[in-house]
mmCIF file of C-alpha atoms in Angstrom:
data_model
loop_
_atom_site.group_PDB
_atom_site.id
_atom_site.type_symbol
_atom_site.label_atom_id
_atom_site.label_comp_id
_atom_site.label_asym_id
_atom_site.label_seq_id
_atom_site.Cartn_x
_atom_site.Cartn_y
_atom_site.Cartn_z
ATOM 1 C CA MET A 1 -12.037 -16.208 -6.075
ATOM 2 C CA THR A 2 -10.060 -15.598 -2.904
ATOM 3 C CA ILE A 3 -10.919 -16.784 0.592
ATOM 4 C CA ASP A 4 -12.263 -13.303 1.397
ATOM 5 C CA ASP A 5 -14.653 -13.511 -1.571
ATOM 6 C CA ALA A 6 -15.875 -17.057 -0.994
ATOM 7 C CA PRO A 7 -19.250 -17.769 0.666
ATOM 8 C CA ARG A 8 -19.038 -19.094 4.220
ATOM 9 C CA GLU A 9 -20.475 -22.445 3.159
ATOM 10 C CA ALA A 10 -17.616 -22.910 0.711
ATOM 11 C CA LEU A 11 -15.065 -22.339 3.482
ATOM 12 C CA ARG A 12 -16.170 -25.458 5.355
ATOM 13 C CA GLY A 13 -13.029 -27.533 5.285
ATOM 14 C CA GLY A 14 -11.119 -24.879 3.347
ATOM 15 C CA PRO A 15 -7.428 -24.299 4.099
ATOM 16 C CA ARG A 16 -8.124 -21.421 6.488
ATOM 17 C CA GLU A 17 -10.601 -23.443 8.523
ATOM 18 C CA LEU A 18 -8.317 -26.483 8.657
ATOM 19 C CA LEU A 19 -5.551 -24.219 9.917
ATOM 20 C CA ARG A 20 -7.879 -22.655 12.501
ATOM 21 C CA TRP A 21 -9.003 -26.041 13.847
ATOM 22 C CA VAL A 22 -5.405 -27.112 14.393
ATOM 23 C CA ALA A 23 -4.437 -23.742 15.876
ATOM 24 C CA THR A 24 -7.272 -23.864 18.434
ATOM 25 C CA GLY A 25 -6.618 -27.495 19.372
ATOM 26 C CA ALA A 26 -9.938 -28.716 17.983
ATOM 27 C CA ALA A 27 -8.001 -31.064 15.697
ATOM 28 C CA VAL A 28 -4.607 -32.719 16.095
ATOM 29 C CA SER A 29 -4.680 -35.158 13.190
ATOM 30 C CA ARG A 30 -5.929 -35.587 9.647
ATOM 31 C CA ALA A 31 -8.653 -37.871 10.969
ATOM 32 C CA ASP A 32 -9.893 -35.106 13.275
ATOM 33 C CA LEU A 33 -9.976 -32.670 10.362
ATOM 34 C CA SER A 34 -11.899 -35.130 8.216
ATOM 35 C CA ARG A 35 -14.452 -35.627 10.984
ATOM 36 C CA LEU A 36 -14.923 -31.891 11.602
ATOM 37 C CA SER A 37 -15.096 -30.901 7.950
ATOM 38 C CA GLY A 38 -17.032 -33.842 6.546
ATOM 39 C CA LEU A 39 -14.451 -34.103 3.762
ATOM 40 C CA SER A 40 -12.913 -37.369 2.594
ATOM 41 C CA PRO A 41 -9.565 -38.382 4.147
ATOM 42 C CA SER A 42 -7.848 -38.038 0.767
ATOM 43 C CA THR A 43 -9.105 -34.453 0.298
ATOM 44 C CA VAL A 44 -8.071 -33.490 3.808
ATOM 45 C CA SER A 45 -4.649 -35.074 3.330
ATOM 46 C CA GLN A 46 -4.136 -33.141 0.098
ATOM 47 C CA ARG A 47 -4.992 -29.830 1.760
ATOM 48 C CA VAL A 48 -2.883 -30.588 4.818
ATOM 49 C CA GLU A 49 0.132 -31.398 2.643
ATOM 50 C CA ALA A 50 -0.291 -28.058 0.880
ATOM 51 C CA LEU A 51 -0.350 -26.247 4.240
ATOM 52 C CA ILE A 52 2.740 -28.155 5.379
ATOM 53 C CA ASN A 53 4.562 -27.219 2.174
ATOM 54 C CA GLN A 54 3.682 -23.563 2.834
ATOM 55 C CA GLY A 55 5.131 -23.812 6.341
ATOM 56 C CA LEU A 56 1.727 -23.146 7.916
ATOM 57 C CA LEU A 57 1.390 -26.610 9.497
ATOM 58 C CA GLU A 58 3.915 -29.158 10.704
ATOM 59 C CA GLU A 59 3.913 -32.773 11.827
ATOM 60 C CA THR A 60 5.031 -33.210 15.415
ATOM 61 C CA GLY A 61 5.028 -36.989 15.900
ATOM 62 C CA ALA A 62 2.655 -39.897 16.290
ATOM 63 C CA GLY A 63 -0.532 -39.747 18.315
ATOM 64 C CA ARG A 64 -2.457 -42.433 20.172
ATOM 65 C CA SER A 65 -3.569 -45.425 18.110
ATOM 66 C CA ARG A 66 -7.259 -46.381 18.047
ATOM 67 C CA GLY A 67 -6.700 -49.829 16.620
ATOM 68 C CA GLY A 68 -4.774 -49.004 13.476
ATOM 69 C CA ARG A 69 -1.646 -47.151 12.503
ATOM 70 C CA ARG A 70 -0.764 -44.330 14.906
ATOM 71 C CA PRO A 71 -1.880 -41.020 13.358
ATOM 72 C CA ARG A 72 0.672 -38.297 12.688
ATOM 73 C CA GLN A 73 -0.072 -35.275 14.859
ATOM 74 C CA LEU A 74 -0.384 -31.793 13.398
ATOM 75 C CA ALA A 75 0.490 -28.427 14.875
ATOM 76 C CA VAL A 76 0.942 -24.812 13.849
ATOM 77 C CA PRO A 77 4.671 -23.950 13.886
ATOM 78 C CA THR A 78 5.488 -21.912 16.979
ATOM 79 C CA GLY A 79 9.070 -20.993 16.183
ATOM 80 C CA GLY A 80 10.644 -19.125 13.321
ATOM 81 C CA ALA A 81 7.932 -17.809 11.037
ATOM 82 C CA VAL A 82 5.887 -14.866 12.320
ATOM 83 C CA VAL A 83 3.671 -12.147 10.916
ATOM 84 C CA GLY A 84 4.141 -8.500 11.800
ATOM 85 C CA ALA A 85 1.297 -6.201 12.817
ATOM 86 C CA ILE A 86 0.887 -2.452 13.320
ATOM 87 C CA ASP A 87 -2.271 -0.957 14.833
ATOM 88 C CA LEU A 88 -1.852 2.778 14.366
ATOM 89 C CA GLY A 89 -3.791 5.358 16.361
ATOM 90 C CA ALA A 90 -3.732 9.134 16.554
ATOM 91 C CA HIS A 91 -1.445 9.199 19.601
ATOM 92 C CA HIS A 92 -0.249 5.604 20.104
ATOM 93 C CA ALA A 93 0.555 2.553 18.040
ATOM 94 C CA ARG A 94 0.510 -1.100 19.051
ATOM 95 C CA VAL A 95 3.224 -3.072 17.259
ATOM 96 C CA GLY A 96 3.682 -6.812 17.472
ATOM 97 C CA THR A 97 4.708 -10.118 16.017
ATOM 98 C CA LEU A 98 2.323 -13.080 16.071
ATOM 99 C CA ASP A 99 2.748 -16.728 15.217
ATOM 100 C CA LEU A 100 0.889 -18.446 12.407
ATOM 101 C CA SER A 101 -2.018 -19.315 14.694
ATOM 102 C CA GLY A 102 -2.590 -15.629 15.479
ATOM 103 C CA ARG A 103 -1.115 -15.751 18.986
ATOM 104 C CA VAL A 104 0.951 -12.779 20.122
ATOM 105 C CA VAL A 105 4.687 -13.483 20.383
ATOM 106 C CA GLN A 106 5.840 -9.985 21.287
ATOM 107 C CA ALA A 107 4.077 -6.629 21.406
ATOM 108 C CA ARG A 108 4.684 -3.099 22.590
ATOM 109 C CA THR A 109 2.830 0.212 22.660
ATOM 110 C CA LEU A 110 4.601 3.284 21.324
ATOM 111 C CA PRO A 111 3.727 6.992 21.363
ATOM 112 C CA VAL A 112 3.200 8.507 17.911
ATOM 113 C CA ARG A 113 2.280 11.891 16.481
ATOM 114 C CA ILE A 114 0.065 11.236 13.485
ATOM 115 C CA GLU A 115 0.643 14.807 12.317
ATOM 116 C CA ASP A 116 4.343 14.013 11.776
ATOM 117 C CA GLY A 117 3.321 12.493 8.448
ATOM 118 C CA PRO A 118 3.310 9.012 6.946
ATOM 119 C CA GLU A 119 6.991 8.635 6.055
ATOM 120 C CA GLN A 120 8.260 9.439 9.537
ATOM 121 C CA VAL A 121 5.540 7.578 11.446
ATOM 122 C CA LEU A 122 5.544 4.433 9.301
ATOM 123 C CA GLY A 123 9.336 4.429 8.999
ATOM 124 C CA SER A 124 9.774 4.340 12.767
ATOM 125 C CA LEU A 125 7.099 1.666 13.192
ATOM 126 C CA LEU A 126 8.680 -0.544 10.524
ATOM 127 C CA ALA A 127 11.928 -0.272 12.440
ATOM 128 C CA GLU A 128 10.097 -1.470 15.572
ATOM 129 C CA VAL A 129 8.685 -4.448 13.684
ATOM 130 C CA ALA A 130 12.181 -5.313 12.472
ATOM 131 C CA ALA A 131 13.439 -5.117 16.048
ATOM 132 C CA LEU A 132 10.695 -7.448 17.263
ATOM 133 C CA VAL A 133 11.353 -9.945 14.504
ATOM 134 C CA GLY A 134 14.976 -9.857 15.569
ATOM 135 C CA ALA A 135 16.424 -8.708 12.250
ATOM 136 C CA ALA A 136 20.184 -8.549 12.448
ATOM 137 C CA ALA A 137 20.408 -5.938 9.692
ATOM 138 C CA PRO A 138 20.440 -2.298 10.827
ATOM 139 C CA VAL A 139 17.500 -0.134 9.885
ATOM 140 C CA SER A 140 18.030 3.354 8.477
ATOM 141 C CA SER A 141 16.259 6.440 9.782
ATOM 142 C CA ASP A 142 13.555 6.187 7.106
ATOM 143 C CA GLY A 143 12.718 2.614 8.100
ATOM 144 C CA ALA A 144 14.567 0.911 5.247
ATOM 145 C CA SER A 145 16.499 -2.224 6.111
ATOM 146 C CA ALA A 146 20.159 -2.183 5.190
ATOM 147 C CA ALA A 147 19.862 -5.800 4.127
ATOM 148 C CA THR A 148 16.984 -8.032 3.179
ATOM 149 C CA GLY A 149 18.614 -11.376 3.770
ATOM 150 C CA GLY A 150 19.332 -13.249 6.965
ATOM 151 C CA GLU A 151 17.492 -15.899 8.904
ATOM 152 C CA ALA A 152 15.541 -13.476 11.089
ATOM 153 C CA ALA A 153 14.374 -11.373 8.162
ATOM 154 C CA GLY A 154 13.270 -14.498 6.335
ATOM 155 C CA ALA A 155 11.069 -15.479 9.290
ATOM 156 C CA LEU A 156 8.645 -12.620 8.577
ATOM 157 C CA ARG A 157 5.800 -13.947 6.408
ATOM 158 C CA GLY A 158 3.814 -10.734 6.007
ATOM 159 C CA LEU A 159 2.833 -7.435 7.599
ATOM 160 C CA GLY A 160 -0.658 -6.182 8.472
ATOM 161 C CA ILE A 161 -1.267 -2.486 9.131
ATOM 162 C CA GLY A 162 -4.327 -0.763 10.594
ATOM 163 C CA ILE A 163 -4.868 2.911 9.779
ATOM 164 C CA PRO A 164 -7.237 5.237 11.740
ATOM 165 C CA GLY A 165 -8.854 6.588 8.598
ATOM 166 C CA PRO A 166 -10.553 5.507 5.354
ATOM 167 C CA VAL A 167 -8.476 2.973 3.422
ATOM 168 C CA GLN A 168 -9.043 1.749 -0.110
ATOM 169 C CA HIS A 169 -8.276 -1.860 0.738
ATOM 170 C CA ALA A 170 -7.523 -3.035 -2.799
ATOM 171 C CA THR A 171 -4.716 -0.503 -3.199
ATOM 172 C CA GLY A 172 -3.642 0.235 0.377
ATOM 173 C CA ARG A 173 -4.113 3.947 -0.234
ATOM 174 C CA ILE A 174 -5.580 6.377 2.324
ATOM 175 C CA VAL A 175 -8.541 8.429 1.116
ATOM 176 C CA SER A 176 -9.521 11.787 2.679
ATOM 177 C CA PRO A 177 -8.746 11.099 6.361
ATOM 178 C CA SER A 178 -10.219 13.728 8.674
ATOM 179 C CA ARG A 179 -7.623 13.748 11.467
ATOM 180 C CA MET A 180 -4.440 12.812 9.608
ATOM 181 C CA PRO A 181 -2.844 15.892 8.014
ATOM 182 C CA GLY A 182 -0.450 14.969 5.215
ATOM 183 C CA TRP A 183 -1.778 11.411 4.803
ATOM 184 C CA ASN A 184 -4.418 11.918 2.096
ATOM 185 C CA GLY A 185 -3.690 9.790 -0.962
ATOM 186 C CA PHE A 186 -0.616 8.215 0.627
ATOM 187 C CA ASP A 187 0.106 4.690 -0.634
ATOM 188 C CA VAL A 188 0.899 2.862 2.599
ATOM 189 C CA ALA A 189 1.282 -0.524 0.928
ATOM 190 C CA ALA A 190 3.785 0.732 -1.653
ATOM 191 C CA PHE A 191 5.793 2.666 0.942
ATOM 192 C CA CYS A 192 6.111 -0.393 3.194
ATOM 193 C CA ALA A 193 6.694 -2.828 0.314
ATOM 194 C CA GLY A 194 9.774 -0.818 -0.598
ATOM 195 C CA ARG A 195 11.205 -1.506 2.847
ATOM 196 C CA VAL A 196 10.162 -5.065 3.720
ATOM 197 C CA ASP A 197 10.060 -7.822 1.122
ATOM 198 C CA VAL A 198 6.874 -9.541 2.328
ATOM 199 C CA PRO A 199 3.140 -9.185 1.530
ATOM 200 C CA ILE A 200 1.705 -5.946 2.955
ATOM 201 C CA ILE A 201 -2.001 -5.803 3.877
ATOM 202 C CA VAL A 202 -3.477 -2.417 4.821
ATOM 203 C CA ASP A 203 -6.942 -1.827 6.264
ATOM 204 C CA ASN A 204 -8.920 0.510 8.470
ATOM 205 C CA ASP A 205 -8.199 0.020 12.179
ATOM 206 C CA ALA A 206 -11.873 -0.636 13.005
ATOM 207 C CA ASN A 207 -11.927 -3.473 10.476
ATOM 208 C CA LEU A 208 -8.879 -5.039 12.098
ATOM 209 C CA MET A 209 -10.476 -4.737 15.535
ATOM 210 C CA ALA A 210 -13.622 -6.386 14.162
ATOM 211 C CA LEU A 211 -11.681 -9.269 12.606
ATOM 212 C CA GLY A 212 -9.556 -9.786 15.699
ATOM 213 C CA ALA A 213 -12.542 -9.693 18.057
ATOM 214 C CA HIS A 214 -14.597 -12.002 15.855
ATOM 215 C CA ARG A 215 -11.879 -14.634 15.457
ATOM 216 C CA THR A 216 -11.123 -14.485 19.186
ATOM 217 C CA ALA A 217 -14.595 -14.388 20.732
ATOM 218 C CA HIS A 218 -17.344 -14.963 18.171
ATOM 219 C CA SER A 219 -15.959 -17.114 15.357
ATOM 220 C CA GLU A 220 -19.087 -19.291 15.484
ATOM 221 C CA LEU A 221 -21.366 -16.338 14.634
ATOM 222 C CA ASP A 222 -22.074 -15.294 11.049
ATOM 223 C CA HIS A 223 -23.121 -11.653 11.437
ATOM 224 C CA ALA A 224 -21.625 -9.075 13.803
ATOM 225 C CA VAL A 225 -20.926 -5.360 14.180
ATOM 226 C CA TYR A 226 -17.930 -4.127 16.172
ATOM 227 C CA ILE A 227 -17.615 -0.460 17.155
ATOM 228 C CA LYS A 228 -14.294 1.187 17.960
ATOM 229 C CA ALA A 229 -14.889 4.234 20.154
ATOM 230 C CA GLY A 230 -11.851 6.232 21.163
ATOM 231 C CA THR A 231 -10.530 9.568 19.952
ATOM 232 C CA GLY A 232 -12.648 8.890 16.853
ATOM 233 C CA ILE A 233 -15.452 6.431 16.103
ATOM 234 C CA GLY A 234 -15.590 3.656 13.533
ATOM 235 C CA SER A 235 -16.986 0.186 13.083
ATOM 236 C CA GLY A 236 -16.270 -3.066 11.289
ATOM 237 C CA VAL A 237 -18.856 -5.465 9.882
ATOM 238 C CA ILE A 238 -18.707 -9.262 9.771
ATOM 239 C CA SER A 239 -21.128 -10.773 7.248
ATOM 240 C CA SER A 240 -21.448 -14.504 6.581
ATOM 241 C CA GLY A 241 -18.448 -15.052 8.810
ATOM 242 C CA ARG A 242 -16.065 -12.777 6.938
ATOM 243 C CA LEU A 243 -15.051 -9.137 6.988
ATOM 244 C CA HIS A 244 -17.364 -7.031 4.810
ATOM 245 C CA ARG A 245 -15.720 -3.975 3.252
ATOM 246 C CA GLY A 246 -18.212 -2.976 0.561
ATOM 247 C CA ALA A 247 -17.297 -1.799 -2.921
ATOM 248 C CA GLN A 248 -14.429 0.545 -2.037
ATOM 249 C CA GLY A 249 -13.616 -0.405 1.566
ATOM 250 C CA SER A 250 -15.794 2.113 3.416
ATOM 251 C CA ALA A 251 -18.445 -0.293 4.750
ATOM 252 C CA GLY A 252 -19.047 0.211 8.463
ATOM 253 C CA ASP A 253 -17.888 3.837 8.576
ATOM 254 C CA ILE A 254 -20.512 5.280 10.904
ATOM 255 C CA SER A 255 -18.370 8.205 12.071
ATOM 256 C CA HIS A 256 -19.873 10.750 9.681
ATOM 257 C CA CYS A 257 -23.511 9.738 9.865
ATOM 258 C CA ARG A 258 -25.569 12.777 10.905
ATOM 259 C CA VAL A 259 -27.178 12.609 14.352
ATOM 260 C CA VAL A 260 -27.739 16.266 15.323
ATOM 261 C CA ALA A 261 -29.861 18.809 13.470
ATOM 262 C CA ASP A 262 -28.780 22.447 13.026
ATOM 263 C CA PRO A 263 -27.307 24.157 14.905
ATOM 264 C CA ALA A 264 -24.792 21.340 15.239
ATOM 265 C CA PRO A 265 -21.116 21.115 16.175
ATOM 266 C CA PRO A 266 -18.749 21.131 13.187
ATOM 267 C CA CYS A 267 -17.057 17.879 12.284
ATOM 268 C CA SER A 268 -13.489 17.377 11.126
ATOM 269 C CA CYS A 269 -14.864 16.096 7.800
ATOM 270 C CA GLY A 270 -16.284 19.546 6.994
ATOM 271 C CA ASN A 271 -19.931 18.735 7.716
ATOM 272 C CA ALA A 272 -21.814 19.384 10.951
ATOM 273 C CA GLY A 273 -23.638 17.132 13.417
ATOM 274 C CA CYS A 274 -21.744 13.949 12.565
ATOM 275 C CA LEU A 275 -21.566 11.141 15.108
ATOM 276 C CA GLU A 276 -17.835 11.732 15.549
ATOM 277 C CA ALA A 277 -18.476 15.431 16.255
ATOM 278 C CA VAL A 278 -20.752 14.648 19.223
ATOM 279 C CA ALA A 279 -19.831 11.202 20.557
ATOM 280 C CA SER A 280 -16.100 10.594 20.038
ATOM 281 C CA GLY A 281 -13.444 11.002 22.688
ATOM 282 C CA ALA A 282 -12.212 14.161 20.955
ATOM 283 C CA ALA A 283 -15.758 15.565 21.005
ATOM 284 C CA LEU A 284 -16.102 14.882 24.729
ATOM 285 C CA VAL A 285 -12.837 16.708 25.436
ATOM 286 C CA THR A 286 -14.032 19.717 23.428
ATOM 287 C CA ALA A 287 -17.469 19.769 25.062
ATOM 288 C CA LEU A 288 -16.041 19.633 28.580
ATOM 289 C CA ARG A 289 -13.643 22.458 27.853
ATOM 290 C CA GLU A 290 -16.536 24.571 26.567
ATOM 291 C CA GLN A 291 -18.280 23.953 29.925
ATOM 292 C CA GLY A 292 -15.231 25.226 31.773
ATOM 293 C CA VAL A 293 -13.976 21.805 32.874
ATOM 294 C CA THR A 294 -10.206 21.483 32.706
ATOM 295 C CA VAL A 295 -9.331 18.341 30.775
ATOM 296 C CA SER A 296 -6.427 17.685 28.433
ATOM 297 C CA ASP A 297 -7.262 14.424 26.714
ATOM 298 C CA LEU A 298 -9.495 11.337 26.643
ATOM 299 C CA THR A 299 -7.696 9.829 29.627
ATOM 300 C CA GLY A 300 -8.775 12.841 31.649
ATOM 301 C CA VAL A 301 -12.373 12.468 30.456
ATOM 302 C CA ILE A 302 -12.497 8.821 31.525
ATOM 303 C CA ARG A 303 -11.004 9.730 34.899
ATOM 304 C CA LEU A 304 -13.727 12.344 35.429
ATOM 305 C CA ILE A 305 -16.437 9.838 34.524
ATOM 306 C CA ASP A 306 -14.979 7.252 36.889
ATOM 307 C CA ASP A 307 -14.990 9.904 39.636
ATOM 308 C CA GLY A 308 -18.671 10.642 38.990
ATOM 309 C CA ASP A 309 -18.228 14.149 37.573
ATOM 310 C CA ARG A 310 -21.736 15.231 36.551
ATOM 311 C CA HIS A 311 -20.664 17.131 33.433
ATOM 312 C CA ALA A 312 -18.559 14.281 32.051
ATOM 313 C CA THR A 313 -21.160 11.646 32.982
ATOM 314 C CA ALA A 314 -23.966 13.567 31.287
ATOM 315 C CA LEU A 315 -21.899 13.946 28.126
ATOM 316 C CA ALA A 316 -21.049 10.228 28.159
ATOM 317 C CA ARG A 317 -24.741 9.353 28.355
ATOM 318 C CA GLN A 318 -25.501 11.703 25.468
ATOM 319 C CA ALA A 319 -22.713 10.113 23.453
ATOM 320 C CA GLY A 320 -24.102 6.653 24.183
ATOM 321 C CA ARG A 321 -27.541 7.710 22.958
ATOM 322 C CA ALA A 322 -26.073 9.160 19.764
ATOM 323 C CA ILE A 323 -24.112 5.973 19.053
ATOM 324 C CA GLY A 324 -27.202 3.902 19.864
ATOM 325 C CA GLU A 325 -29.355 5.882 17.413
ATOM 326 C CA ILE A 326 -26.969 5.209 14.539
ATOM 327 C CA LEU A 327 -26.535 1.583 15.530
ATOM 328 C CA ALA A 328 -30.305 1.122 15.706
ATOM 329 C CA VAL A 329 -30.460 1.833 11.978
ATOM 330 C CA VAL A 330 -27.589 -0.603 11.418
ATOM 331 C CA VAL A 331 -29.206 -3.328 13.534
ATOM 332 C CA ASN A 332 -32.626 -2.962 11.911
ATOM 333 C CA PHE A 333 -31.063 -3.017 8.451
ATOM 334 C CA PHE A 334 -28.360 -5.664 8.927
ATOM 335 C CA ASN A 335 -29.788 -7.829 11.756
ATOM 336 C CA PRO A 336 -26.486 -8.903 13.362
ATOM 337 C CA GLN A 337 -26.152 -11.497 16.109
ATOM 338 C CA VAL A 338 -23.825 -9.354 18.206
ATOM 339 C CA VAL A 339 -23.005 -5.669 18.623
ATOM 340 C CA ALA A 340 -19.776 -5.194 20.560
ATOM 341 C CA ILE A 341 -18.006 -1.966 21.441
ATOM 342 C CA GLY A 342 -14.260 -1.651 21.863
ATOM 343 C CA GLY A 343 -11.779 1.176 22.132
ATOM 344 C CA ARG A 344 -11.058 3.349 25.146
ATOM 345 C CA LEU A 345 -14.676 4.473 25.597
ATOM 346 C CA ALA A 346 -15.864 0.868 25.866
ATOM 347 C CA ASP A 347 -15.060 0.889 29.592
ATOM 348 C CA CYS A 348 -17.294 3.905 30.139
ATOM 349 C CA GLU A 349 -20.337 2.365 31.827
ATOM 350 C CA PRO A 350 -22.706 5.373 31.428
ATOM 351 C CA LEU A 351 -22.008 5.416 27.671
ATOM 352 C CA LEU A 352 -22.491 1.662 27.288
ATOM 353 C CA ALA A 353 -25.712 1.632 29.327
ATOM 354 C CA SER A 354 -27.158 4.515 27.327
ATOM 355 C CA MET A 355 -26.200 2.891 24.020
ATOM 356 C CA ARG A 356 -27.797 -0.396 25.052
ATOM 357 C CA ALA A 357 -31.031 1.292 26.202
ATOM 358 C CA THR A 358 -31.313 3.236 22.951
ATOM 359 C CA LEU A 359 -30.834 0.107 20.882
ATOM 360 C CA TYR A 360 -33.625 -1.723 22.702
ATOM 361 C CA GLU A 361 -35.872 1.324 22.404
ATOM 362 C CA ARG A 362 -35.281 2.045 18.724
ATOM 363 C CA CYS A 363 -34.836 -1.424 17.194
ATOM 364 C CA LEU A 364 -37.484 -3.862 16.061
ATOM 365 C CA PRO A 365 -38.197 -6.546 18.687
ATOM 366 C CA LEU A 366 -37.266 -9.279 16.203
ATOM 367 C CA ALA A 367 -33.849 -7.655 15.633
ATOM 368 C CA THR A 368 -33.034 -7.564 19.360
ATOM 369 C CA GLN A 369 -34.706 -10.822 20.375
ATOM 370 C CA THR A 370 -31.385 -12.688 20.625
ATOM 371 C CA LEU A 371 -28.990 -9.789 20.031
ATOM 372 C CA LEU A 372 -25.852 -9.730 22.166
ATOM 373 C CA ILE A 373 -24.793 -6.217 23.177
ATOM 374 C CA GLU A 374 -21.448 -6.251 24.942
ATOM 375 C CA ARG A 375 -17.910 -4.953 25.224
ATOM 376 C CA VAL A 376 -15.207 -6.342 23.000
ATOM 377 C CA ALA A 377 -13.895 -8.991 25.349
ATOM 378 C CA THR A 378 -10.301 -8.961 24.160
ATOM 379 C CA SER A 379 -7.203 -7.081 25.215
ATOM 380 C CA GLN A 380 -5.287 -4.182 23.706
ATOM 381 C CA ASP A 381 -3.904 -6.702 21.200
ATOM 382 C CA VAL A 382 -7.216 -7.113 19.370
ATOM 383 C CA GLY A 383 -6.087 -4.817 16.537
ATOM 384 C CA ILE A 384 -2.770 -6.549 15.899
ATOM 385 C CA THR A 385 -4.549 -9.911 16.204
ATOM 386 C CA GLY A 386 -6.891 -8.852 13.410
ATOM 387 C CA ALA A 387 -3.948 -7.641 11.339
ATOM 388 C CA ALA A 388 -2.211 -10.988 11.774
ATOM 389 C CA HIS A 389 -5.282 -12.970 10.731
ATOM 390 C CA LEU A 390 -5.634 -10.749 7.680
ATOM 391 C CA VAL A 391 -2.067 -11.621 6.670
ATOM 392 C CA ILE A 392 -2.464 -15.331 7.438
ATOM 393 C CA ASP A 393 -5.656 -15.469 5.347
ATOM 394 C CA HIS A 394 -3.792 -13.788 2.483
ATOM 395 C CA VAL A 395 -0.875 -16.214 2.693
ATOM 396 C CA VAL A 396 -3.232 -19.202 2.699
ATOM 397 C CA ALA A 397 -5.287 -17.859 -0.222
ATOM 398 C CA ALA A 398 -2.231 -16.978 -2.292
ATOM 399 C CA ASN A 399 -0.826 -20.522 -2.272
#
């Protein structure tokens, strides 16, 4: 059983939680970890030594004595070892390196053309990761490193990648993406593993946003739903404190749930009336153009809404209601403690207000009695933060 498979109760005092307590400053010594976890000092010491041997914790000196021997202080290493992260979108990618506590070391946003295909897009992004890590070896045009050795290359402990389409998590393979021509069936993990000699973890971008937002803002909550609303729409589910993917990795994919009866706008998946076809950023652009409003992309839509354009505002409210109707089913069925929306449409107040009103109208009172409905309260780095935590969890579980 891996950390991802273990019940939340079993994680109390597990390696990941010990690491998290030190990373957040809640604990600075073995005694602190024993107090927080309820585990015996000998058990804590054994687990801490294992984390130190893995390079995930280090001893930084002696702390203040409370009447006995001065305790040795613990910290997450801040220099050297990092994890790489790629949060890929349809038009942009966020690339970064993060330390072993999940804090961003360096990050940059790059324009991409998803239609250029996986080899070209991923090859260029791997080269960016290598540049951020500081690899001395040159990188070829296909993203392959000319050398795998060197101190800088050895500092990379793993790479997490978020893909804006369905991902079979166990294999790292993309399955029938609707807006990614040439990507269907592509083995992202294998492609990247042939170019960087570290563990590669691939997941849907909404799942990475959910994990990053949960670890950053709601780690004390057990059940949460995070929606990513941008060019497309997706969501990630946290159940019993951990990311829930379902049997094949498609849990949380609300984008192709039907919300409009015939006649309905066609969806990129081949069906009609899907949530993505009526409430995504791409759908708003299309609808405005059909009304004769000149708009080129989602940025233009948001600008119109901010300026109070009646056509754009009305469409945003309709989109919020559509998202709220689907989420009402999710909330009634799953009963989360928080529903948070991220992505570029999260800052659209008419959409958020309409979504919130629909949830309160359509959900059972018991389901919304203490439900938090809010924006994802983290920055543009939430996706790469989730990717980093995914890698760190894997490294901890594998040792």
